CSV table of C-alpha atoms in Angstrom, one decimal:
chain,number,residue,atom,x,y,z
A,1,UNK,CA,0.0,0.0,0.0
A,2,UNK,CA,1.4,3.6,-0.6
A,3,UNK,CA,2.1,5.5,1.9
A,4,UNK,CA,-0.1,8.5,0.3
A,5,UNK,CA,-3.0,6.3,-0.2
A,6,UNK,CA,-3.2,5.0,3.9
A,7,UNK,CA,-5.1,7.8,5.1
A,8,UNK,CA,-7.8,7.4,2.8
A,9,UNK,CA,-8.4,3.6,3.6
A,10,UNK,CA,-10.7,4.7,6.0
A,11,UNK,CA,-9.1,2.5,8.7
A,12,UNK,CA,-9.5,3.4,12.4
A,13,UNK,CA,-5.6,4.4,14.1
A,14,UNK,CA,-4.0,2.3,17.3
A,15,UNK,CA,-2.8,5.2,19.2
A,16,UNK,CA,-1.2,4.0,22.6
A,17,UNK,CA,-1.8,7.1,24.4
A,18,UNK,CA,-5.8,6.8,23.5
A,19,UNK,CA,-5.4,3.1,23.9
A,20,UNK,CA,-3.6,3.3,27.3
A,21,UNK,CA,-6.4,6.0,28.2
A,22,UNK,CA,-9.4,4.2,27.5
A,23,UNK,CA,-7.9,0.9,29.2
A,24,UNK,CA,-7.0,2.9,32.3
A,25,UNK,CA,-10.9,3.5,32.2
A,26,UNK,CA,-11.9,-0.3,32.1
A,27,UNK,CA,-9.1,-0.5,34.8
A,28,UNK,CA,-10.4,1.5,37.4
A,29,UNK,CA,-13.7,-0.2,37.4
A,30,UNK,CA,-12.4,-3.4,38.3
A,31,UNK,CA,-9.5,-1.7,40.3
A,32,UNK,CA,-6.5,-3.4,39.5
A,33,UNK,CA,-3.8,-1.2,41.0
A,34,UNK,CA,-0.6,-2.9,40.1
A,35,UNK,CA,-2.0,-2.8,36.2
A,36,UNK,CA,-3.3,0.7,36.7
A,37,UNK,CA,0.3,1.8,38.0
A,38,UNK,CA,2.1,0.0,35.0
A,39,UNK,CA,-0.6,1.8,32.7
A,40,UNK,CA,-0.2,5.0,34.1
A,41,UNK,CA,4.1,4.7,33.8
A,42,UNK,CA,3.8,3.4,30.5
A,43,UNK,CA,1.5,6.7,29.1
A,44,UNK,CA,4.1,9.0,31.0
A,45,UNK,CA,6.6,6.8,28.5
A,46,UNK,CA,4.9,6.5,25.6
A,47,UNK,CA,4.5,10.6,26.1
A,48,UNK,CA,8.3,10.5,25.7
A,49,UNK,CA,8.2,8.8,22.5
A,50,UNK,CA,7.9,10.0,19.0
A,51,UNK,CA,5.6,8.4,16.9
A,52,UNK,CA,6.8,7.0,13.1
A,53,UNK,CA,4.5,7.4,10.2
A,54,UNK,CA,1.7,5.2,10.0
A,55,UNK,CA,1.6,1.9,8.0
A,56,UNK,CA,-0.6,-0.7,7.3
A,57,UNK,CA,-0.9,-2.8,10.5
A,58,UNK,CA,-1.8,-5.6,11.1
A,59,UNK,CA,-3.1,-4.9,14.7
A,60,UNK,CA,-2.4,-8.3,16.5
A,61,UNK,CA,0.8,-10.1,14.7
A,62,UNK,CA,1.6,-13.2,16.0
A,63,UNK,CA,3.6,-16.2,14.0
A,64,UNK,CA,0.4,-18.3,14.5
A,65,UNK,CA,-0.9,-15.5,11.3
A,66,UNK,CA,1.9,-16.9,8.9
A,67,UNK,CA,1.4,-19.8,6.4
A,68,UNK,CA,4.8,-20.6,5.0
A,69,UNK,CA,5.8,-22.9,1.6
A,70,UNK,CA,8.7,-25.7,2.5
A,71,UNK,CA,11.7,-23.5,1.8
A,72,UNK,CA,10.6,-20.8,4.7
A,73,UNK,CA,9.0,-17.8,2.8
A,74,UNK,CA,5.7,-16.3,3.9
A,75,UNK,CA,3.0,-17.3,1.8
A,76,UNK,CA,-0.5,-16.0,3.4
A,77,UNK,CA,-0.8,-13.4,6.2
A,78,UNK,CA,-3.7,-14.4,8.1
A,79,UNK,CA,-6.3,-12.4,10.3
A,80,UNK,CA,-6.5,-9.1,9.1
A,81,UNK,CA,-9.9,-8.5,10.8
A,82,UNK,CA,-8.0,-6.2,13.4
A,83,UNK,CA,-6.2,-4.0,10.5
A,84,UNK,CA,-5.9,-0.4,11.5
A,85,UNK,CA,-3.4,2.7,11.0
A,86,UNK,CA,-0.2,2.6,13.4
A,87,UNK,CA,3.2,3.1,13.9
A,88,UNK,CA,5.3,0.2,12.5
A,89,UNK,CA,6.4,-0.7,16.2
A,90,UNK,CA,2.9,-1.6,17.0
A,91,UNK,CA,2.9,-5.0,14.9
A,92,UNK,CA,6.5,-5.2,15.4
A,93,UNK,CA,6.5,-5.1,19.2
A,94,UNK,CA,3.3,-7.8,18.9
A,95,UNK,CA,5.6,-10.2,16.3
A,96,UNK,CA,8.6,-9.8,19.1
A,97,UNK,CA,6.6,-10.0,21.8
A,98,UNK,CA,5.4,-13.3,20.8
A,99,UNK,CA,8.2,-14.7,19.5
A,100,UNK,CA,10.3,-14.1,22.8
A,101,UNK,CA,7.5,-14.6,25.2
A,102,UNK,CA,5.0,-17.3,23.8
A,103,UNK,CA,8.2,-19.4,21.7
A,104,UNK,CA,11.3,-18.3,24.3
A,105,UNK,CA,13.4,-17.7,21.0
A,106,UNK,CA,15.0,-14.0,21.4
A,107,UNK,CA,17.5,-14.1,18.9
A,108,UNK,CA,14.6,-14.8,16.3
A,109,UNK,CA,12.5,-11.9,17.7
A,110,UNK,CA,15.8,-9.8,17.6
A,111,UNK,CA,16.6,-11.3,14.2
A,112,UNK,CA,12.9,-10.0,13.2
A,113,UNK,CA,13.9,-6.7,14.1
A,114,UNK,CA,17.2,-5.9,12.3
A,115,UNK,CA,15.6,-7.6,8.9
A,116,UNK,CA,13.1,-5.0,9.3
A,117,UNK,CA,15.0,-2.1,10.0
A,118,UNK,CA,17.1,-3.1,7.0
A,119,UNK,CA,14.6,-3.9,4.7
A,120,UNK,CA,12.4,-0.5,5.5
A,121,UNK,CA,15.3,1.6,6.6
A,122,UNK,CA,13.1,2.4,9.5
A,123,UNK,CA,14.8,2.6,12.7
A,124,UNK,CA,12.4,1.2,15.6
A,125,UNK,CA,13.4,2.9,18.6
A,126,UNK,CA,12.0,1.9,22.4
A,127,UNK,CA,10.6,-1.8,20.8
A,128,UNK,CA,10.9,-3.3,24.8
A,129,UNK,CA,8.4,-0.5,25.9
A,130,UNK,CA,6.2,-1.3,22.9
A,131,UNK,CA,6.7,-5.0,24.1
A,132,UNK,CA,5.4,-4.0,27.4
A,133,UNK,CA,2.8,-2.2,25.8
A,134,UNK,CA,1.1,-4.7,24.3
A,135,UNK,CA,1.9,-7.5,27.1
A,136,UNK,CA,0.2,-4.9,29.4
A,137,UNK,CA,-2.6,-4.4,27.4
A,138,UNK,CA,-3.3,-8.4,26.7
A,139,UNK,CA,-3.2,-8.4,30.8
A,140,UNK,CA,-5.9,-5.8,31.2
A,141,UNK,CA,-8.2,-7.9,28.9
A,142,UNK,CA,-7.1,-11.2,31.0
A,143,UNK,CA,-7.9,-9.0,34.4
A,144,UNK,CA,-11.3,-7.3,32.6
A,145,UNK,CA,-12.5,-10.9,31.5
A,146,UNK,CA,-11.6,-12.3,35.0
A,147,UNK,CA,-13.5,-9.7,36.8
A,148,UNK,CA,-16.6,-10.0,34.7
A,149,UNK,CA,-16.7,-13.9,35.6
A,150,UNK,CA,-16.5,-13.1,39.1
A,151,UNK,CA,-19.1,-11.2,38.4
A,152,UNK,CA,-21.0,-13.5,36.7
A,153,UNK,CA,-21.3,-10.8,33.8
A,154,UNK,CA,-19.0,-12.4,31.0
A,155,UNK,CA,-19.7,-13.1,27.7
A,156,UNK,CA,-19.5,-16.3,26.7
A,157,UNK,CA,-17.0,-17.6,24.0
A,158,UNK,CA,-14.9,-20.5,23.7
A,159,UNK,CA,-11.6,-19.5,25.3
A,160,UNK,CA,-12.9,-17.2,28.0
A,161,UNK,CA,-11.9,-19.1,31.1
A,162,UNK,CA,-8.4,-19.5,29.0
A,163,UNK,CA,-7.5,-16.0,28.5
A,164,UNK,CA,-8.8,-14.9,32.1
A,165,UNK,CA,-6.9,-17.5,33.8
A,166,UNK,CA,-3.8,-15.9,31.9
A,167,UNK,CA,-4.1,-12.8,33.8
A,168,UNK,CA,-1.1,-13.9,36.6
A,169,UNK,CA,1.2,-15.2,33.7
A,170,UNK,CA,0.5,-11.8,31.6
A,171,UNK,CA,1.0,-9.8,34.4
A,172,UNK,CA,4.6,-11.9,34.9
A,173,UNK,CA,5.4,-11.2,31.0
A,174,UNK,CA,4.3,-7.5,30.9
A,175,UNK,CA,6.6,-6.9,34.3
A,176,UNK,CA,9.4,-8.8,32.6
A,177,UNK,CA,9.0,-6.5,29.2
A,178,UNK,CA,8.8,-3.4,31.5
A,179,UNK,CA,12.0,-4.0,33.4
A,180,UNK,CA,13.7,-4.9,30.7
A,181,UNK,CA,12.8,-1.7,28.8
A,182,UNK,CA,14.1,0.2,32.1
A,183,UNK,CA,17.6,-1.7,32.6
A,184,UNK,CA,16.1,-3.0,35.9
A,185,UNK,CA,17.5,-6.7,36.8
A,186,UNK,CA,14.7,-7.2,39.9
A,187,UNK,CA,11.2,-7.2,39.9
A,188,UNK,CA,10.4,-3.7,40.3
A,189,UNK,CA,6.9,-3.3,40.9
């Protein structure tokens, strides 16, 4: 897609300081106040940081959207039904994310990376805060889905007891993502 042509695609943005925002608000409801505190520093960061143009996202990249042929090379791209407008760091920080948390294979996620800065001659700056980021954010819908059951107010689908009894292991992967983004060796928060 040309650049020129993106904002006419009529796509809706990801923009983490109104995506941070609006989670806060879900947040409070269920008051959460280690995942409101890791919200709140990660707007105050993400204030800090300069957004790239817009591309074409995705909107959740995971390997699990790839279809490759036997020799390796990317065939379909699956699950476009979350496409929007973003910074390339969003799907970026989602594909590294994934690849280092859900597969354990860093040097793949940081391989990921450099091929990409090569290949756009983009450089993707803060990519461990973006990490954290999303990790947060996939936390607050574990936490938002966990309160609603308690509740007893959830909608049903097939994985909902799946991705709310993720909330404790997404809170562990967003507060490793954070304190490797700020250089800190302990557990922080």
């Amino acid at each position: 897609v040309n650049d020129s042509a993106l904002p006419k695609i009529g796509l809706p943005r990801l923009e983490p300081a109104v995506i941070i925002e609006r989670t806060l608000a879900v947040t409070k409801i269920y008051g959460d106040q280690m995942l409101t505190s890791v919200l709140k520093h990660l707007r105050d960061v993400f204030a800090g940081i300069e957004p790239l143009p817009d591309v074409l996202a995705h909107g959740s990249f995971a390997l699990k959207d790839l279809l490759v042929d036997e020799a390796g090379e990317v065939i379909v791209w699956l699950g476009w039904q979350n496409a929007a407008l973003a910074d390339p760091r969003w799907d970026m920080a989602a594909l590294t994310g994934d690849v280092r948390g859900s597969y354990q294979m860093p040097a793949l996620a940081d391989s990921a990376l450099h091929d990409y800065e090569s290949q756009s001659g983009r450089k993707l700056d803060a990519m461990l805060h973006w990490e954290a980021l999303l990790a947060g954010l996939r936390w607050a819908e574990s936490a938002w889905l966990k309160a609603l059951i308690k509740k007893k107010a959830a909608p049903q689908f097939p994985a909902l007891e799946h991705i709310a009894a993720d909330a404790d292991s997404r809170c562990a992967w967003t507060m490793e993502c954070l304190n490797a983004a700020e250089g800190i060796d302990e557990d922080f928060w």
